[in-house]
Every structure is written in structure tokens, then in C-alpha cells.
Coordinates of C-alpha atoms (C1' of nucleotides) in Angstrom, one line a residue:
Chain A
M112 CA 133.8 65.5 93.1
A113 CA 137.2 63.4 92.1
R114 CA 140.2 64.7 92.8
R115 CA 142.4 66.4 90.5
T116 CA 145.8 67.0 91.8
C117 CA 149.3 68.2 89.6
A118 CA 150.1 64.1 89.7
P119 CA 152.1 63.4 86.6
K120 CA 151.4 61.0 84.5
K121 CA 155.0 61.7 83.4
K122 CA 157.2 62.9 86.0
L123 CA 157.2 66.9 86.1
R124 CA 159.4 69.2 88.4
R125 CA 158.5 70.6 91.1
G126 CA 159.4 73.3 93.6
L127 CA 161.0 76.6 93.2
W128 CA 161.8 77.6 89.3
S129 CA 164.5 77.6 87.5
P130 CA 165.2 81.4 85.5
E131 CA 165.6 79.0 82.1
E132 CA 161.5 77.8 83.3
D133 CA 160.5 81.3 83.6
D134 CA 162.1 82.1 81.0
K135 CA 159.9 79.8 78.4
L136 CA 156.5 80.2 80.9
I137 CA 156.8 84.2 80.2
N138 CA 157.7 83.9 76.1
H139 CA 155.3 81.1 75.4
I140 CA 152.2 83.4 77.3
A141 CA 153.8 86.3 75.1
K142 CA 153.2 85.7 72.0
Y143 CA 149.9 83.3 72.9
G144 CA 148.4 83.6 75.7
H145 CA 147.9 81.1 78.6
G146 CA 144.9 79.5 77.2
C147 CA 144.2 76.6 78.3
W148 CA 146.9 76.3 81.2
S149 CA 146.2 71.7 81.4
S150 CA 148.3 72.9 78.1
V151 CA 150.8 75.9 78.9
P152 CA 153.3 73.5 79.9
K153 CA 153.2 71.3 77.5
L154 CA 152.9 73.7 74.6
A155 CA 156.1 75.9 76.4
G156 CA 158.1 73.2 76.6
L157 CA 157.8 73.3 80.7
E158 CA 157.7 69.7 81.9
R159 CA 155.5 71.2 84.6
C160 CA 151.4 71.0 85.6
G161 CA 150.1 73.9 84.1
K162 CA 148.1 74.2 87.6
S163 CA 152.0 75.1 89.0
C164 CA 152.3 77.2 85.5
R165 CA 149.3 79.7 86.5
L166 CA 150.3 79.6 90.1
R167 CA 154.5 81.1 88.7
W168 CA 152.8 83.0 86.4
I169 CA 150.0 84.3 88.3
N170 CA 152.0 84.6 91.8
Y171 CA 155.4 85.5 90.4
L172 CA 155.7 86.4 86.7
R173 CA 152.5 88.3 85.8
P174 CA 153.2 92.4 85.2
G175 CA 152.0 94.9 87.5
L176 CA 153.3 93.2 89.9
K177 CA 154.5 95.2 93.3
R178 CA 157.1 93.4 94.6
G179 CA 158.2 94.7 98.7
A180 CA 157.4 95.9 101.7
F181 CA 153.7 96.4 102.3
S182 CA 153.4 99.8 102.6
Q183 CA 151.9 101.1 105.9
E184 CA 148.5 101.9 103.9
E185 CA 148.9 98.5 102.4
E186 CA 149.0 97.1 105.7
D187 CA 146.0 99.6 107.6
L188 CA 143.4 98.4 104.3
I189 CA 144.7 95.4 104.3
I190 CA 143.6 94.9 108.2
H191 CA 140.5 97.0 107.7
L192 CA 139.7 94.6 104.5
H193 CA 140.3 91.7 106.7
S194 CA 138.1 92.6 109.5
M195 CA 135.5 92.6 107.0
M196 CA 135.7 89.9 104.7
G197 CA 138.0 87.6 106.9
N198 CA 140.8 85.0 104.8
K199 CA 139.2 86.4 101.7
W200 CA 142.8 86.6 100.3
S201 CA 141.8 86.8 96.3
Q202 CA 139.1 89.8 97.3
I203 CA 141.8 91.9 100.0
A204 CA 144.8 91.5 97.0
G205 CA 141.9 92.9 95.3
Q206 CA 142.4 96.2 96.9
L207 CA 145.9 96.2 97.0
P208 CA 147.0 97.2 92.6
G209 CA 149.7 95.0 92.3
R210 CA 149.8 92.4 95.0
T211 CA 148.3 88.7 94.5
D212 CA 146.1 87.2 97.2
N213 CA 149.6 84.7 98.4
E214 CA 151.7 87.5 99.0
V215 CA 148.7 89.3 100.6
K216 CA 148.1 85.9 103.1
N217 CA 151.7 85.1 103.4
F218 CA 151.9 89.2 104.8
W219 CA 148.8 88.3 107.3
N220 CA 150.0 85.4 108.5
S221 CA 153.9 86.3 109.5
Y222 CA 153.3 89.8 110.5
I223 CA 149.6 91.3 110.5
K224 CA 149.0 88.5 112.6
K225 CA 151.8 88.3 114.8
K226 CA 151.7 92.1 114.8
L227 CA 147.7 92.0 116.0
R228 CA 148.0 89.4 119.1
Q229 CA 150.6 91.8 120.4
R230 CA 148.6 95.0 120.4
G231 CA 145.3 92.4 122.6
I232 CA 143.3 91.5 119.0
D233 CA 142.2 88.7 118.3
P234 CA 143.8 88.3 114.2
A235 CA 140.5 86.5 113.9
T236 CA 138.5 88.1 115.0
H237 CA 139.4 91.5 115.4
K238 CA 138.7 92.5 119.4
P239 CA 140.5 92.6 122.3
L240 CA 142.3 88.7 123.0
P241 CA 140.6 87.7 126.9
L242 CA 143.3 88.9 128.6
A243 CA 143.6 92.5 126.7
A244 CA 140.4 92.6 127.6
E245 CA 141.4 92.2 131.3
V246 CA 143.5 94.0 131.2
S247 CA 141.3 96.9 129.8
R248 CA 138.6 96.8 132.7
G249 CA 141.6 96.3 134.7
G250 CA 143.7 99.9 133.5
A251 CA 146.5 99.6 131.8
P252 CA 150.0 98.7 133.1
G253 CA 151.8 101.7 134.2
A254 CA 149.0 103.4 132.6
G255 CA 146.5 105.1 135.0
S256 CA 143.7 104.8 133.4
S257 CA 141.3 102.5 131.5
R258 CA 142.8 101.2 127.5
T259 CA 138.7 100.8 125.3
A260 CA 140.0 98.7 122.1
V261 CA 137.5 98.5 120.1
F262 CA 138.4 96.9 116.8
R263 CA 136.4 96.8 114.2
D264 CA 132.7 96.5 116.1
A265 CA 131.0 99.7 116.9
E266 CA 129.4 97.9 119.6
L267 CA 131.6 97.1 121.6
I268 CA 132.9 100.3 122.2
L269 CA 129.9 101.9 123.0
S270 CA 128.8 99.1 124.9
S271 CA 131.7 100.0 126.9
T272 CA 131.9 103.1 127.0
T273 CA 129.9 105.9 130.0
T274 CA 129.8 109.7 129.4
A275 CA 132.1 111.8 132.2
A276 CA 128.9 111.1 133.7
G277 CA 128.7 107.6 133.5
Q278 CA 126.2 108.8 131.3
H279 CA 126.0 105.7 129.7
M280 CA 125.6 106.1 124.9
P281 CA 122.7 105.4 123.3
P282 CA 122.4 102.6 121.2
P283 CA 124.1 102.8 117.1
P284 CA 122.6 103.1 114.3
T285 CA 123.3 99.6 111.7
T286 CA 127.0 100.3 110.4
A287 CA 125.0 99.7 107.8
A288 CA 122.8 102.5 109.1
A289 CA 126.3 104.4 109.5
E290 CA 128.0 103.8 106.6
S291 CA 125.3 104.4 104.4
Y292 CA 125.0 107.4 105.9
V293 CA 128.4 108.5 105.8
Y294 CA 128.5 107.0 102.0
S295 CA 126.1 109.6 101.6
Y296 CA 127.3 112.4 103.1
S297 CA 130.5 112.4 101.3
H298 CA 128.8 111.9 98.0
S299 CA 127.2 114.6 98.1
S300 CA 128.5 117.4 100.5
G301 CA 129.8 118.3 96.4
G302 CA 133.0 119.1 98.1
G303 CA 135.3 115.5 97.2
G304 CA 136.2 115.2 94.2
A305 CA 136.3 111.4 95.0
S306 CA 133.3 110.3 96.5
D307 CA 131.8 109.3 93.5
G308 CA 130.8 106.7 94.5
S309 CA 132.0 104.9 92.2
L310 CA 134.8 101.9 93.6
Q311 CA 138.1 103.0 94.0
S312 CA 141.8 100.6 94.5
L313 CA 144.5 102.4 96.5
S314 CA 146.0 104.0 94.6
E315 CA 143.3 105.8 93.6
Y316 CA 142.6 106.6 97.2
N317 CA 146.2 107.4 97.5
N318 CA 145.4 110.4 93.9
S319 CA 142.4 110.9 96.6
S320 CA 143.2 110.5 100.2
K321 CA 143.8 114.6 101.2
Q322 CA 140.5 115.8 99.8
T323 CA 138.2 112.7 100.7
A324 CA 140.2 113.0 104.1
A325 CA 138.7 116.0 104.7
D326 CA 135.6 114.8 103.3
H327 CA 135.3 112.4 106.4
L328 CA 136.1 115.2 107.7
G329 CA 133.2 117.3 106.9
A330 CA 131.5 113.6 108.0
A331 CA 132.9 113.3 111.0
A332 CA 131.3 116.7 111.7
A333 CA 128.2 116.5 110.2
A334 CA 128.1 113.6 112.9
G335 CA 129.9 116.0 115.5
S336 CA 127.6 118.7 115.5
Y337 CA 124.2 116.4 115.4
L338 CA 125.9 114.9 118.8
Q339 CA 126.2 118.5 120.3
Q340 CA 122.7 118.7 119.6
E341 CA 121.3 115.4 120.3
D342 CA 123.3 114.2 123.1
P343 CA 125.6 117.3 124.6
A344 CA 126.7 114.4 127.2
A345 CA 127.3 112.1 124.8
A346 CA 129.6 114.3 121.8
D347 CA 131.6 115.4 124.7
A348 CA 132.3 111.4 125.0
L349 CA 133.0 110.3 121.3
H350 CA 135.2 114.4 121.1
C351 CA 132.6 115.4 119.2
S352 CA 133.1 118.8 119.5
P353 CA 130.6 121.8 119.2
S354 CA 133.2 123.4 116.3
G355 CA 132.0 119.7 115.1
V356 CA 135.1 118.0 114.2
P357 CA 135.2 115.1 115.6
A358 CA 138.5 112.7 117.5
V359 CA 136.6 110.2 116.3
V360 CA 138.6 109.3 112.8
L361 CA 136.9 108.3 109.7
P362 CA 138.2 106.4 107.0
S363 CA 138.5 108.2 103.4
V364 CA 135.6 107.5 101.4
S365 CA 138.1 106.2 98.7
S366 CA 138.4 103.1 101.1
S367 CA 135.2 102.9 102.9
S368 CA 133.7 102.9 99.9
T369 CA 136.1 100.3 98.1
L370 CA 135.1 98.6 101.7
N371 CA 131.2 99.5 101.1
S372 CA 131.0 97.7 97.9
M373 CA 133.4 94.7 98.2
A374 CA 130.6 93.7 101.4
G375 CA 128.0 94.6 99.0
L376 CA 127.5 97.1 101.7
S377 CA 127.1 100.6 100.3
P378 CA 125.2 101.2 97.1
A379 CA 128.3 102.8 95.6
A380 CA 128.7 98.8 94.3
T381 CA 125.9 98.8 91.7
T382 CA 129.1 101.0 89.8
T383 CA 132.5 100.0 88.7
T384 CA 134.4 100.9 86.4
T385 CA 135.5 99.3 83.9
D386 CA 139.1 99.4 84.8
E387 CA 137.6 97.9 88.5
Q388 CA 135.4 95.8 86.8
C389 CA 138.4 94.3 85.2
N390 CA 140.3 94.7 87.9
N391 CA 137.5 91.9 90.2
N392 CA 137.8 90.5 88.0
C393 CA 139.5 89.1 85.8
S394 CA 143.0 88.1 88.3
S395 CA 145.2 87.7 85.4
C396 CA 144.1 91.0 82.9
N397 CA 147.3 93.2 83.0
N398 CA 144.5 96.2 82.7
A399 CA 144.4 97.4 85.9
F400 CA 147.3 97.3 87.0
E401 CA 150.4 99.6 84.6
L402 CA 152.8 99.9 87.5
M403 CA 155.4 98.3 87.5
S404 CA 158.3 98.1 89.6
T405 CA 161.7 98.6 90.0
T406 CA 161.9 97.0 93.7
P407 CA 164.6 94.0 93.7
H408 CA 163.1 91.1 95.5
S409 CA 164.2 87.8 97.8
H410 CA 165.9 84.8 96.9
S411 CA 163.8 84.1 94.2
N412 CA 163.0 87.5 92.3
H413 CA 165.2 86.5 89.3
H414 CA 165.7 87.5 86.1
L415 CA 161.6 90.2 84.9
P416 CA 162.5 91.9 81.9
W417 CA 159.5 94.1 82.2
L418 CA 161.4 95.0 85.3
E419 CA 163.4 97.6 83.7
L420 CA 160.2 99.2 82.0
G421 CA 159.4 102.0 84.4
T422 CA 158.7 102.5 87.0
S423 CA 155.8 103.5 89.4
G424 CA 155.6 106.3 91.5
Y425 CA 151.2 104.4 93.5
G426 CA 151.7 106.1 96.0
G427 CA 153.6 109.7 95.1
A428 CA 150.4 111.1 95.1
A429 CA 149.7 111.2 98.4
S430 CA 151.9 113.9 98.6
A431 CA 149.9 115.6 97.2
A432 CA 148.8 120.1 98.7
V433 CA 145.2 119.7 99.0
V434 CA 143.5 122.8 99.4
D435 CA 140.1 123.2 101.3
H436 CA 139.4 123.9 104.5
Y437 CA 141.3 122.4 106.4
G438 CA 145.0 123.7 105.2
A439 CA 147.6 122.2 106.0
A440 CA 147.0 120.2 108.8
L441 CA 145.2 118.0 106.0
D442 CA 148.4 118.1 104.4
E443 CA 149.9 115.7 107.1
L444 CA 147.4 113.8 107.7
K445 CA 147.3 109.4 106.2
W446 CA 144.9 107.2 106.2
S447 CA 146.5 105.0 108.5
D448 CA 147.3 108.3 109.9
Y449 CA 144.0 108.7 111.0
L450 CA 142.3 105.0 110.9
F451 CA 144.7 104.3 114.2
D452 CA 144.7 107.9 115.3
G453 CA 142.4 107.2 118.7
Y454 CA 144.7 104.0 119.6
G455 CA 147.9 105.3 120.3
G456 CA 145.9 109.1 121.0
Q457 CA 148.6 110.1 119.2
A458 CA 148.1 111.4 115.9
G459 CA 149.8 109.5 113.0
Q460 CA 150.1 106.5 116.0
S461 CA 149.2 102.8 114.8
I462 CA 147.3 99.9 116.2
Y463 CA 151.1 98.5 116.4
S464 CA 152.4 101.7 117.4
D465 CA 154.2 100.1 121.0
S466 CA 153.0 103.4 123.4
K467 CA 151.9 102.0 127.0
D468 CA 149.1 105.2 127.4
A469 CA 146.0 103.9 127.9
V470 CA 144.1 105.0 124.7
Q471 CA 140.2 105.0 123.7
F472 CA 140.2 102.9 120.2
V473 CA 138.9 103.0 117.4
D474 CA 139.1 101.7 114.3
A475 CA 138.0 102.5 110.6
N476 CA 134.5 101.1 111.6
A477 CA 134.6 103.5 113.6
L478 CA 132.7 104.4 110.7
S479 CA 129.6 103.0 113.1
G480 CA 131.8 104.4 116.2
S481 CA 131.4 108.3 115.2
S482 CA 128.7 107.9 113.1
W483 CA 126.0 107.1 115.4
C484 CA 125.7 109.9 116.1
L485 CA 123.5 110.2 113.7
N486 CA 120.0 108.9 113.0
Chain B
dA74 C1' 182.7 79.3 112.8
dA75 C1' 179.3 76.4 113.6
dA76 C1' 175.2 74.6 115.1
dC77 C1' 170.5 75.9 116.4
dA78 C1' 165.9 77.6 115.6
dT79 C1' 163.3 81.4 113.8
dT80 C1' 160.8 83.3 110.1
dC81 C1' 159.1 84.3 105.3
dC82 C1' 157.6 83.3 101.2
dA83 C1' 157.0 80.2 97.1
dA84 C1' 155.2 76.6 96.1
dC85 C1' 152.5 72.6 96.6
dC86 C1' 147.7 70.4 98.5
dG87 C1' 142.9 69.6 98.1
dC88 C1' 138.2 71.2 97.5
dG89 C1' 134.4 73.8 96.1
dT90 C1' 132.8 75.6 91.7
dC91 C1' 131.9 77.3 86.3
dC92 C1' 130.5 74.9 82.5
dG93 C1' 130.8 73.3 78.7
dG94 C1' 129.7 68.4 75.8
Chain C
dT168 C1' 121.3 65.5 84.4
dC169 C1' 124.9 64.1 85.1
dC170 C1' 130.0 63.9 84.3
dG171 C1' 134.5 65.1 84.2
dG172 C1' 138.1 68.5 82.7
dA173 C1' 139.6 73.4 83.9
dC174 C1' 140.4 77.1 87.4
dG175 C1' 140.0 79.7 91.5
dC176 C1' 140.3 79.7 96.1
dG177 C1' 143.1 79.2 101.2
dG178 C1' 145.1 76.0 103.8
dT179 C1' 149.6 74.5 104.9
dT180 C1' 154.2 73.1 103.9
dG181 C1' 159.3 72.3 102.3
dG182 C1' 162.9 74.9 102.6
dA183 C1' 165.9 79.1 102.4
dA184 C1' 167.7 82.5 104.7
dT185 C1' 168.3 85.3 109.0
dG186 C1' 169.3 85.5 113.4
dT187 C1' 170.7 83.9 118.0
dT188 C1' 173.6 81.4 120.6

DNA sequence: AAACATTCCAACCGCGTCCGG
DNA sequence: TCCGGACGCGGTTGGAATGTT
């Protein structure tokens, strides 16, 4: 197919957008919608190509965009989604309300990539870098014990983990099976209002994080109990306590069901709400985002009229109290905390921490790492 | 204070896909 | 079925902002 560029028949403007151009584009779309992008610049009185207008609108001008720094939860979710999907920025961004694929991509390239490398993890594969693997075998510097850096693949930790008695762990079930279990467990546990099997956005996650954390602890507890019965030594190695609460932690069901849905791994993929469908299918639809931001942004963040319309507490609900049998302890939990809990060996420590402690690191796909205790 | 280096991100480019004629 | 316009995505780049010497 012939290449199509913005190659102008007449000279078109390029580079940064001026506030006047933004105003024209905003006003035009407010009145008429964008319709056919190729006709937008002409109708809006802009000397830009349609493609440029579209990009400007999607990445910067459309309502509901959330500007400013990424939260820890968003960061963790991006890492996890990337480990499953790779560079599918639009799909990853689809799970981060108010974020654009470009923004996520830039954040990944400029920040997360570096952080992962610093932690000895290959950002492309989410596996330990060769050097890190060597360190793992030889012992962490100054720590006196080994570090097993496992980010994505359960088999990594399982294949390299032996029990205290030197006993090798049994082979794990497939990730899909393990995730399927946790999905169905939490789905049927009845304890989680958020475990409805539908695709959930991050904002929903925030609203239900505490409850679903409890759900997952419940699921993990079941996993631990099962393993205690089937292979106590292995359970020990995975810190599955007799009480059934394993130290290997699970992601929230909301995130995992989201991830599964996105990856087509779970039955939840078949059910989405209208808004979520819209969110997934229509990148320019405002319906999915009712979030308004007042966060000022860098250099070219000028004149965004709707920013005065209101504010959103997108992550605000995350501090809501949870009334369940885990009580106040869960109240302190954040997804990012228990997602990376095993890495630092300390609650709340993420992969990015600079801890030199030798630890065992299990990521959200430790879903497989913990729930393989099950059938 | 100036020069240089680095970081970050908005915007561009090129390709694949979809869809209507 | 083919063609070509439009759209969407991921990779790359340019340059402003920031940090360092």
C-alpha cells in the first residue's frame, strides 16, 4: 500500500501547537465533533494535517485526560500489563483511565525501563538480566543469601526454588489454570463485592482494592491450606502458613481479572459493561472518563478550559476502610504493596526500592507462584 | 554565569488494518 | 476482488527543560 503521510500539498504547520491552534481545534470539535479527521483542519481553520489534529486531540486536548505524575498503582499496573502484553501501549493505556498510549509509552521509556534495569530486570522480557541471574546464583552483594528475582514467569522461581529440605518443588500448573482458579475462587467466595467477573478499570480497582485484597488473601489462604496438606515442605518454601495466609501475595482480583480479560485469559473477558466497552473500543469517547484534572503540567500545557470544571479523586477511595476479618491490617494494603511485597521482603516495598537485602521476589503472576499450590 | 550533557515528552513518521466505493 | 482513503498503533525524533560541570 502506498505510504500516506501528512505530506502537505500546501505548506502545513508542524511542531508544537500554539494556544490559538488548540482553541480552534477545541472549539471546532466542541461544536461539530471531529468527524473525519482529514477535514477537521480545514473546517477548523488550522494549517495542520488531520493526523496532527487527531493526535493533538487524543493525546492532549480531549476531556478526561489525567495529567501529572503516575501513581505507584499506575506504575505497578503498567509493569504488570507490559509483562503480559508487551508494547501494546494502547491496550495498557486503556486500563489506565485518563492516560494516553503516548503518555504510558513515554513513561515506560523514560522511567520504568530504567528502573527495571537498575533492579536487574530486563524490561523487554521481565526476566532477570544475565548479570542479575549471575548475582542470584552467587549471592546478593553484602546480603549473604541468594536473591531469586522472578518477575513474570512462575517457572523461574519454581524451577529454581527448593524447599528447606532441598526438595524440589512439584511442577506448577499453567499460569492460565492458576489464574483461572483464583478467578473462580474469588468469584465464588462471596466476600468480594468487586469480584463480579466483569472487566474492571483501575479506578474501580481503587474503589474496591481493600475488599478484593481480602478476597485474594482468602484465595491465597486456600492455596496455602491446600499446599499444607499436599506438600507441607513446599508450603513452607512458599510461606504458605498453616493458617492459610501465604506470604506470597496476590494481586487484587480487580487487576487480575482486568488483566485476564485483556489477555483473553479468563471467562471474565466475555463480560464488560457498557462504559468499559466504550473505554476499550473508542479511544476518543469521553464516556469512560469523567475525571477532570486540575494538575498543572509541563511546558505546553496551556489553556485547557475544562480543567476548571471540577476535580476527581480517582485514587481517593483507596483509603476507604475495609470491614472484614483481616481488619485494620488490610487497611494499610495497597495493590502495589502486596504486588511487590516479596521482592523487598518488607511490606510495601516495591521493586524499585534500593534495598540490598537478599529476598525472594514474586510478582503479580506469582498468582502462578502461589496458586500453583492448587490443582 | 556559561557551556555542555542529559532527560523527558509532544509530535512526527511509517506501517498495518479497516472499510466503503 | 481491488483500490485507496482514513484511522490507529508503535517506534522514533526534535527540542525544551533541567541538571551538571
